[in-house]
Tab-separated table of C-alpha atoms in Angstrom:
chain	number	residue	atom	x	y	z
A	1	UNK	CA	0.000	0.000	0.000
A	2	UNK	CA	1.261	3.446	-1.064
A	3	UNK	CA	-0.643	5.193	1.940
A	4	UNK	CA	-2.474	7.319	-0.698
A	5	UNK	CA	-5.625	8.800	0.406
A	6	UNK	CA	-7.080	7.120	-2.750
A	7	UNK	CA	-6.259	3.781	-1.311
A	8	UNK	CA	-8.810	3.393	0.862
A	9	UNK	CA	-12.002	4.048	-1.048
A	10	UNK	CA	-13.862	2.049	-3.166
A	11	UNK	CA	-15.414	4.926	-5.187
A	12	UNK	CA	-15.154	8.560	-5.512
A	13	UNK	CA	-18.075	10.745	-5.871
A	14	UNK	CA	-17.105	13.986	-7.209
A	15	UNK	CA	-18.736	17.301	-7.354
A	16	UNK	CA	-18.720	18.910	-10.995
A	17	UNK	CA	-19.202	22.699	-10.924
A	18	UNK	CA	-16.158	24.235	-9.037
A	19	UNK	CA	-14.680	20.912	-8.749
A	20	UNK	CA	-13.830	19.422	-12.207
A	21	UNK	CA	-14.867	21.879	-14.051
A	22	UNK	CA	-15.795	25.610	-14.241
A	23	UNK	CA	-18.030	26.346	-16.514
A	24	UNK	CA	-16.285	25.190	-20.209
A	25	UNK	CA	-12.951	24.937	-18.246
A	26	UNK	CA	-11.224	22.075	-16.913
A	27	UNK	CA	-9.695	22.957	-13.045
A	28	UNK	CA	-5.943	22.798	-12.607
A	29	UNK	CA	-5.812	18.626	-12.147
A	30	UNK	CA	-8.546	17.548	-12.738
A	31	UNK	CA	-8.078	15.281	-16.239
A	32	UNK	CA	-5.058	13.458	-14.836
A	33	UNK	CA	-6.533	13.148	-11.537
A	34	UNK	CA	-9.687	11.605	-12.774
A	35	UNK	CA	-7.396	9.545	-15.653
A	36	UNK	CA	-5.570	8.080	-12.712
A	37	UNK	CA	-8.429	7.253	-11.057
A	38	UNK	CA	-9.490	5.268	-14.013
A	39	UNK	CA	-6.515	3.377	-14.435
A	40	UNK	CA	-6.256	1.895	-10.930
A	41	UNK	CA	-9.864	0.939	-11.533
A	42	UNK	CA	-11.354	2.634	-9.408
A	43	UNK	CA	-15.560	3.836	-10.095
A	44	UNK	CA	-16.159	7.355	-10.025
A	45	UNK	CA	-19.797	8.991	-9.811
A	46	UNK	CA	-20.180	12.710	-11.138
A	47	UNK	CA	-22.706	13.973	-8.563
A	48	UNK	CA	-24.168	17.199	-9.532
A	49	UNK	CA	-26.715	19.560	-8.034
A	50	UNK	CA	-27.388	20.710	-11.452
A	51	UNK	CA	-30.870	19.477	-12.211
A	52	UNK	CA	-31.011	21.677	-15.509
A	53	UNK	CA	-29.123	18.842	-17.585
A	54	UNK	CA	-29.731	15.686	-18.421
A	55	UNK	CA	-27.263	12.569	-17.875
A	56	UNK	CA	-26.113	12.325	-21.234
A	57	UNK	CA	-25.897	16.039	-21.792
A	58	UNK	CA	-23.238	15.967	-18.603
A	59	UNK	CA	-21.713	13.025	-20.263
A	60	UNK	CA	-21.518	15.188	-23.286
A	61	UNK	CA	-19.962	17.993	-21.691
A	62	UNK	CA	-17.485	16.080	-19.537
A	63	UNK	CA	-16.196	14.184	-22.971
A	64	UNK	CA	-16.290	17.554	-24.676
A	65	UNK	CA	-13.287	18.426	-22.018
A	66	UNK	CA	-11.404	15.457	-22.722
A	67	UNK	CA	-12.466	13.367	-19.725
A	68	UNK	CA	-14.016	10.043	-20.267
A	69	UNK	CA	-17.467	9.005	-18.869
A	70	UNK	CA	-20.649	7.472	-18.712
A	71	UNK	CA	-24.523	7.824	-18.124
A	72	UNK	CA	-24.192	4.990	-15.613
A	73	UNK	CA	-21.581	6.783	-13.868
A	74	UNK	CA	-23.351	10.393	-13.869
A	75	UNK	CA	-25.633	11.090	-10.794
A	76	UNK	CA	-28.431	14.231	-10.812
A	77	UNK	CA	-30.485	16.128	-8.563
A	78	UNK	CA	-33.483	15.738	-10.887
A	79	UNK	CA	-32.614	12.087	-11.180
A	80	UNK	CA	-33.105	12.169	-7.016
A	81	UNK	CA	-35.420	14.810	-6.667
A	82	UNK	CA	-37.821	12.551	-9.374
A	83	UNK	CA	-36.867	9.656	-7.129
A	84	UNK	CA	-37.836	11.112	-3.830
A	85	UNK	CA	-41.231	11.446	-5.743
A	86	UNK	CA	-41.706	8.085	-6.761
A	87	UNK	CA	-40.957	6.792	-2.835
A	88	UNK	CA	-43.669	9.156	-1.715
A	89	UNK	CA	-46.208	9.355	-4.618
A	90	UNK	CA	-48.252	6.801	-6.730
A	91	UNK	CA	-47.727	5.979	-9.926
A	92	UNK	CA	-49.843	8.043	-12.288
A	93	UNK	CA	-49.622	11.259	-9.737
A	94	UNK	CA	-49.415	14.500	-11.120
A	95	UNK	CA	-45.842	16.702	-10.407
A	96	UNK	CA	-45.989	20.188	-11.529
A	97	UNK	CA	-42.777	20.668	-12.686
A	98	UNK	CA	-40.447	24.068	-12.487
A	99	UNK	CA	-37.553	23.238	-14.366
A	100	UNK	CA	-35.728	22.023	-17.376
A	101	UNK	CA	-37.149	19.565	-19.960
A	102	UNK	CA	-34.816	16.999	-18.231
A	103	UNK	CA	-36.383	17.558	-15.211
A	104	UNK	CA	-39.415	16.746	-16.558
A	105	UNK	CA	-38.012	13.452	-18.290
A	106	UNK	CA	-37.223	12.170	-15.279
A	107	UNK	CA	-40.350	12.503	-14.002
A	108	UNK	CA	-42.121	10.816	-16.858
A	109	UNK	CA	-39.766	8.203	-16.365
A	110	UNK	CA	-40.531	7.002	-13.055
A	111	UNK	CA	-44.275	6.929	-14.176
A	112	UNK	CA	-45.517	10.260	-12.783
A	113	UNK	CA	-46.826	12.214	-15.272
A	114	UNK	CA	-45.229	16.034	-15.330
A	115	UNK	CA	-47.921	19.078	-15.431
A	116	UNK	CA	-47.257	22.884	-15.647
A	117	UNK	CA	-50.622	24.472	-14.240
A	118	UNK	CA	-52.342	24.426	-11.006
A	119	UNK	CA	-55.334	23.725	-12.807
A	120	UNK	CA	-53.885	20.022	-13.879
A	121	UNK	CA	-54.519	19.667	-9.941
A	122	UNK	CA	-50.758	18.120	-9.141
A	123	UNK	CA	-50.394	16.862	-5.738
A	124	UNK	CA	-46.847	17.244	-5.809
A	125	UNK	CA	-44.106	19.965	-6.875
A	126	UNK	CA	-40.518	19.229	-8.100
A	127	UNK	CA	-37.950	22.064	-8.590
A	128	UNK	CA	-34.438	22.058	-10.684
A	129	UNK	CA	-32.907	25.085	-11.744
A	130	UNK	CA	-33.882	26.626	-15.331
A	131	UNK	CA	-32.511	29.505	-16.954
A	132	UNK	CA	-35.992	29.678	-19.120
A	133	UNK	CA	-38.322	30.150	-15.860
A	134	UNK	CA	-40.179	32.830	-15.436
A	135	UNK	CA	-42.830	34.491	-13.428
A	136	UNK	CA	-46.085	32.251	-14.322
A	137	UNK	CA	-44.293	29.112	-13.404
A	138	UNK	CA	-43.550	29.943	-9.747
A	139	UNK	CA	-46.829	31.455	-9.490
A	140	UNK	CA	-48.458	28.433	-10.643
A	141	UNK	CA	-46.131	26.224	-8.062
A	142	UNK	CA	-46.724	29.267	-5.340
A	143	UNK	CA	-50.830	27.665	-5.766
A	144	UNK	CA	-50.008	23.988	-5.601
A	145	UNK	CA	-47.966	24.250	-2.953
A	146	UNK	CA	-50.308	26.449	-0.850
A	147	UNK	CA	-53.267	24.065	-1.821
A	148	UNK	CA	-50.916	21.302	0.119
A	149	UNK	CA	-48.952	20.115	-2.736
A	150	UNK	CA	-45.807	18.032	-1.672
A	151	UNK	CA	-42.341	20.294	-2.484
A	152	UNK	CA	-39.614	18.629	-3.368
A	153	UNK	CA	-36.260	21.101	-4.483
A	154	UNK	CA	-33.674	18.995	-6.492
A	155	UNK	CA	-31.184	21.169	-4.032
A	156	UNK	CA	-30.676	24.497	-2.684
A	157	UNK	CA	-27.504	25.843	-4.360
A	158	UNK	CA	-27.812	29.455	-3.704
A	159	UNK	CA	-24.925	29.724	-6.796
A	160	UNK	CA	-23.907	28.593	-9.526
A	161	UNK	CA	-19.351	28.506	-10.531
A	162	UNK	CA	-19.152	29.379	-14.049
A	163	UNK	CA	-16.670	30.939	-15.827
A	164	UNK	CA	-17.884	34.439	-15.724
A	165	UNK	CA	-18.069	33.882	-11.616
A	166	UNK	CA	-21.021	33.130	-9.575
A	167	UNK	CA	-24.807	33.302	-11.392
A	168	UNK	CA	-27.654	32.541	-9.254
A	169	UNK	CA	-28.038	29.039	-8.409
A	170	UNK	CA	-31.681	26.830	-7.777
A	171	UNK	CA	-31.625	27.608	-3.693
A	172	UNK	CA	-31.894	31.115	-4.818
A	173	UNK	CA	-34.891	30.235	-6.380
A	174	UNK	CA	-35.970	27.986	-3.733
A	175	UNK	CA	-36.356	31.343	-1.509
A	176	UNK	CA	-38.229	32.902	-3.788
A	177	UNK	CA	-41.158	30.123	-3.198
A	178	UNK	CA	-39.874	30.072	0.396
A	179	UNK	CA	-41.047	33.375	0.864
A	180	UNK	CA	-44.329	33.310	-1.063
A	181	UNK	CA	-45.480	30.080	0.451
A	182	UNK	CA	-43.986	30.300	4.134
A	183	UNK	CA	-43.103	26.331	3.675
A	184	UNK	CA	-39.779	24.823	3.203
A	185	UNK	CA	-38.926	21.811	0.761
A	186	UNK	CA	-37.401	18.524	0.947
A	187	UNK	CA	-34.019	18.609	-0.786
A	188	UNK	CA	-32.994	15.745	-2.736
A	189	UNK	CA	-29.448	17.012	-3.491
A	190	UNK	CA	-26.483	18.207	-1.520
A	191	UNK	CA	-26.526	18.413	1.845
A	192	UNK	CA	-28.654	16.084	1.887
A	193	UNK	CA	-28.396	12.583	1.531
A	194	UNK	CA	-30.959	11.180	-1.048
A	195	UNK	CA	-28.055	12.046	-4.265
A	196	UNK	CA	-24.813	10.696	-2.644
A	197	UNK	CA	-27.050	7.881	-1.527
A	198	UNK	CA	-27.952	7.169	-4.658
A	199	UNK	CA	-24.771	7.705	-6.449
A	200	UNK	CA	-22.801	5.373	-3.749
A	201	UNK	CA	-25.660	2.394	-4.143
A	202	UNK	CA	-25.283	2.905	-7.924
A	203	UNK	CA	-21.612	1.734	-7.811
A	204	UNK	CA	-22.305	-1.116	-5.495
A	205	UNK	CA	-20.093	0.452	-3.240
A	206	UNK	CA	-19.228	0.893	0.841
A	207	UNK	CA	-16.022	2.805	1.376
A	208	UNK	CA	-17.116	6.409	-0.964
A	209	UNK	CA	-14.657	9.400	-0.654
A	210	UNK	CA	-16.790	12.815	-1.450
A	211	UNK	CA	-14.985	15.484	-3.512
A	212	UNK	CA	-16.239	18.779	-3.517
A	213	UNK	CA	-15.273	22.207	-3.589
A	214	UNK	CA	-18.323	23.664	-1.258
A	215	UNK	CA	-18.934	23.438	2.164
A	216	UNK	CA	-22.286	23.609	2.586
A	217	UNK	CA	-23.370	21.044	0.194
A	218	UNK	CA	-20.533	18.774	-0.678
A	219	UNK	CA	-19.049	18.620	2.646
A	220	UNK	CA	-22.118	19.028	4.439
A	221	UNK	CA	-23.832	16.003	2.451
A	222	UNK	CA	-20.731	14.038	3.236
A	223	UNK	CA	-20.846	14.404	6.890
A	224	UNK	CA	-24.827	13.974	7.001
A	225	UNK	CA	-23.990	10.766	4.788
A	226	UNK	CA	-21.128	9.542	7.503
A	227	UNK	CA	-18.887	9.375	4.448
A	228	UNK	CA	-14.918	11.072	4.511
A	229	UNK	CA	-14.539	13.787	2.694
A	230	UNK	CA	-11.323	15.881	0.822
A	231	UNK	CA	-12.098	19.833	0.118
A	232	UNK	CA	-10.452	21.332	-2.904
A	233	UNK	CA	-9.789	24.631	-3.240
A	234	UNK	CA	-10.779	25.427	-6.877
A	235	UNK	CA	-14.500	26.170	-6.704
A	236	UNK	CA	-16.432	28.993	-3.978
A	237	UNK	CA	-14.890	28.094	-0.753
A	238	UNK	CA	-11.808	29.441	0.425
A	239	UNK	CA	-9.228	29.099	2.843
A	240	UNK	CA	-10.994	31.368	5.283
A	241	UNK	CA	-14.333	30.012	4.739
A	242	UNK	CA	-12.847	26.349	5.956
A	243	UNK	CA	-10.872	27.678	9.059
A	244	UNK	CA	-14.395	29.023	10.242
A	245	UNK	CA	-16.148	25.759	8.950
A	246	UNK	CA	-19.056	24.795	11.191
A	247	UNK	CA	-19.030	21.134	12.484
A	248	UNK	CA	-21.793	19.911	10.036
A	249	UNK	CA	-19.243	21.100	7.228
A	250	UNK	CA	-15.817	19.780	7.776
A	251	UNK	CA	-14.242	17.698	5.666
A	252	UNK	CA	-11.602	15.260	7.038
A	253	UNK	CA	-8.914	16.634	4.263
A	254	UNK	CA	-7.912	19.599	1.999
A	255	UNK	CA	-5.962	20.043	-0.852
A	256	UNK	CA	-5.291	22.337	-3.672
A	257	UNK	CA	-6.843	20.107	-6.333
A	258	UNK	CA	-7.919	16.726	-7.027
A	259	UNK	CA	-4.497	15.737	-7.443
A	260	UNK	CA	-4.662	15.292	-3.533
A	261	UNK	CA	-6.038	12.177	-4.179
A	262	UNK	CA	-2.834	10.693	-4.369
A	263	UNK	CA	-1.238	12.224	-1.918
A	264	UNK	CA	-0.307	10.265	1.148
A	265	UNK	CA	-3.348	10.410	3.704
A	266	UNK	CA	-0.756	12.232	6.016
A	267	UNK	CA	0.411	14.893	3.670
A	268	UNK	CA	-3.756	15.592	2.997
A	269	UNK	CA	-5.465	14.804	6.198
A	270	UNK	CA	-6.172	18.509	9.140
A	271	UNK	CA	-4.425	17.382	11.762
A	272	UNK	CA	-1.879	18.952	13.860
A	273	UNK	CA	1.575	19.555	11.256
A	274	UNK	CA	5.223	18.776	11.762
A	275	UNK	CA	6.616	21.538	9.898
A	276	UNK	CA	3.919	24.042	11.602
A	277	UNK	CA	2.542	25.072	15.331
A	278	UNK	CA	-0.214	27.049	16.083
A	279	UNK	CA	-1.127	28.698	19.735
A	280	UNK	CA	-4.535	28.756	20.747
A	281	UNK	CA	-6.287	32.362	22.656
A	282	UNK	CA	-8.264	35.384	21.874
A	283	UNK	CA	-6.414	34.462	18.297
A	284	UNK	CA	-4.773	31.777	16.440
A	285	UNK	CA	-0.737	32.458	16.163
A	286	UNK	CA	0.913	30.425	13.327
A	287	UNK	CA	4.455	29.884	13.887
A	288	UNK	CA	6.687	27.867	11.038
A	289	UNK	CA	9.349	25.287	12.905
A	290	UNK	CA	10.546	23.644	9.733
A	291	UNK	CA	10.046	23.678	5.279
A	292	UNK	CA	6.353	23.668	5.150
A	293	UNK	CA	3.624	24.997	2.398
A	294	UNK	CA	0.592	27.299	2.877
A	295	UNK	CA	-1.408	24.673	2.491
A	296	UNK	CA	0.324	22.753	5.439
A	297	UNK	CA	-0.233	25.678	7.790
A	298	UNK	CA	-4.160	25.499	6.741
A	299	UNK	CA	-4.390	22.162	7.849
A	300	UNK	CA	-2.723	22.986	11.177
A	301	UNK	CA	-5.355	25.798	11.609
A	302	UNK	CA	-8.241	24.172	11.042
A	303	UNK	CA	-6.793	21.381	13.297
A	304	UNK	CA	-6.294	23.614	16.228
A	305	UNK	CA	-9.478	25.954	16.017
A	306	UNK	CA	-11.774	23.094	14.732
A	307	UNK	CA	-10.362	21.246	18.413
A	308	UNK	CA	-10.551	25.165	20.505
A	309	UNK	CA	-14.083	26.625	19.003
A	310	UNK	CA	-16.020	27.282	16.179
A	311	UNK	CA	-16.557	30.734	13.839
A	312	UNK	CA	-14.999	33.563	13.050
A	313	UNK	CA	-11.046	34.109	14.339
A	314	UNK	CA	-8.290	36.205	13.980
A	315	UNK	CA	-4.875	34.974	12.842
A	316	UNK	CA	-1.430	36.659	12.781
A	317	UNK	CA	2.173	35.002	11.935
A	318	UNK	CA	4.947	35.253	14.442
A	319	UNK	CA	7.699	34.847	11.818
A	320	UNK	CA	8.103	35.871	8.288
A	321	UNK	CA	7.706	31.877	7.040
A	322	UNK	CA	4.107	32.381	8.762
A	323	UNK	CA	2.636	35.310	7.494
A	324	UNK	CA	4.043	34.521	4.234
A	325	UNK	CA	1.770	31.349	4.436
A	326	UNK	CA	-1.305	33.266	6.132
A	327	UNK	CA	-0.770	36.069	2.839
A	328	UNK	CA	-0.665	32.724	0.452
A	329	UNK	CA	-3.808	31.905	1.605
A	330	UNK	CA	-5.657	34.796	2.294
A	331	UNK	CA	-6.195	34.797	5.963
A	332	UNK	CA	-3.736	37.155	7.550
């Protein structure tokens, strides 16, 4: 055994948007981390909270950037949120549906039958994110779900990573039905656990690693799933945003990349650091006792704040090696 942290998982479930890919860019890593994956054979599931795509339209995208993949190995939030529907509903049961046409397909699919009106009479709701909705189709959901319809939200991104920067993601929409029907939805995607379930089952699998780039729905669906988790640092989150990580939404590792994957477990894991000590009071004080990276003294942070408290915390460097670090990653 190399001690990788790949090594002990039997699949990896990775998070697309900020984590393989922004927008029509491949991250820093990501093909030869995924093509190294592949070659030690072991599965991957693209889980996405994007519900406005179908599977083979992801599949399609992901081979467009040079990565190779599979409709059996691609994972949705309208593929759960549908799902969640079929456990609760009928077959035959009318979902009003406000989202994309493969939103709707997935619905039809499991034998509900997708309507757009609150006159249909649906007893259900399901809702993906759609770049063609508009104001008639929430007000139509805003009836059904005040008449007692069952909401389900395919998840509750509040953003969406693309290459032009953040763009308003499904949870943003969510609120908006939030606030005009005082009720709150199940969530079939990240953090919760109906996707990663799903996507973990679907690869026969009982060791999954969760890679994601968010905290509060990569991470947080990891921990809520009791699965181990590795943060990467190319999507929304930053180094700031993990040092003041609630407990619901810390992973177990960070790296750069998803070229962490194959870094010993050691080298990966927040824990305390050998190259790196950090005193603990009114503030955290990094101090450098040996060749270490940024990303080593982030670890070390977490380790020792994550152990002393919980939210927002000052930091300062008490030689040049540490507040070069703390300037590295933002945090000083």
């Amino acid at each position: 055994m190399s001690g990788m942290l790949l090594d002990d998982h039997d699949v990896v479930l990775f998070d697309l948007d900020g984590t393989v890919y922004r927008g029509g860019e491949l991250v820093p890593g990501a093909l030869e981390a995924i093509q190294q994956v592949h070659g030690r054979g072991v599965p991957v599931r693209y889980v996405t909270n994007n519900a406005s795509k179908p599977d083979q339209a992801v599949v399609d995208h992901l081979t467009g950037l040079g990565l190779d993949a599979e409709r059996s190995e691609v994972s949705t939030s309208a593929q759960a949120g549908a799902a969640v529907l079929a456990e609760k509903l009928p077959a035959g049961s009318r979902v009003l549906v406000v989202g994309s046409a493969a939103l709707e397909s997935e619905v039809d699919r499991l034998g509900l039958v997708p309507v757009t009106e609150f006159a249909d009479e649906p007893v259900a709701v399901v809702q993906g994110l759609s770049t063609d909705l508009g104001y008639r189709d929430f007000a139509e959901a805003c009836l059904a779900i005040r008449d007692g319809a069952l909401w389900v939200a395919c998840n509750a991104d509040r953003t969406l990573p693309t290459e032009r920067g953040l763009m308003p993601g499904n949870g943003a929409l969510v609120e908006l039905l939030r606030a005009a029907t005082d009720q709150d939805p199940l969530v079939a995607g990240k953090p919760e656990r109906p996707l990663l379930d799903r996507a973990v089952s679907s690869a026969g699998a009982d060791r999954p690693l969760m890679v994601g780039d968010r905290l509060d729905t990569d991470i947080a669906g990891a921990v809520k799933a009791g699965m181990p988790s590795l943060m990467v640092l190319t999507g929304v989150n930053t180094p700031r945003h993990l040092l003041e990580a609630a407990p619901g939404e810390r992973p177990g590792s960070v790296a750069a990349d998803l070229r962490g994957l194959f870094s010993p477990k050691s080298e990966v894991a927040i824990a305390a650091q050998p190259a790196w000590s950090v005193a603990v009071g009114d503030r955290l004080e990094l101090s450098s006792r040996g060749e270490g990276d940024e990303l080593g003294a982030l670890r070390a942070l977490c380790a020792a704040w994550w152990s002393a408290g919980s939210g927002p915390v000052q930091v300062e460097g008490s030689d040049d090696a540490a507040r070069a670090a703390l300037r590295a990653l933002d945090i000083d």
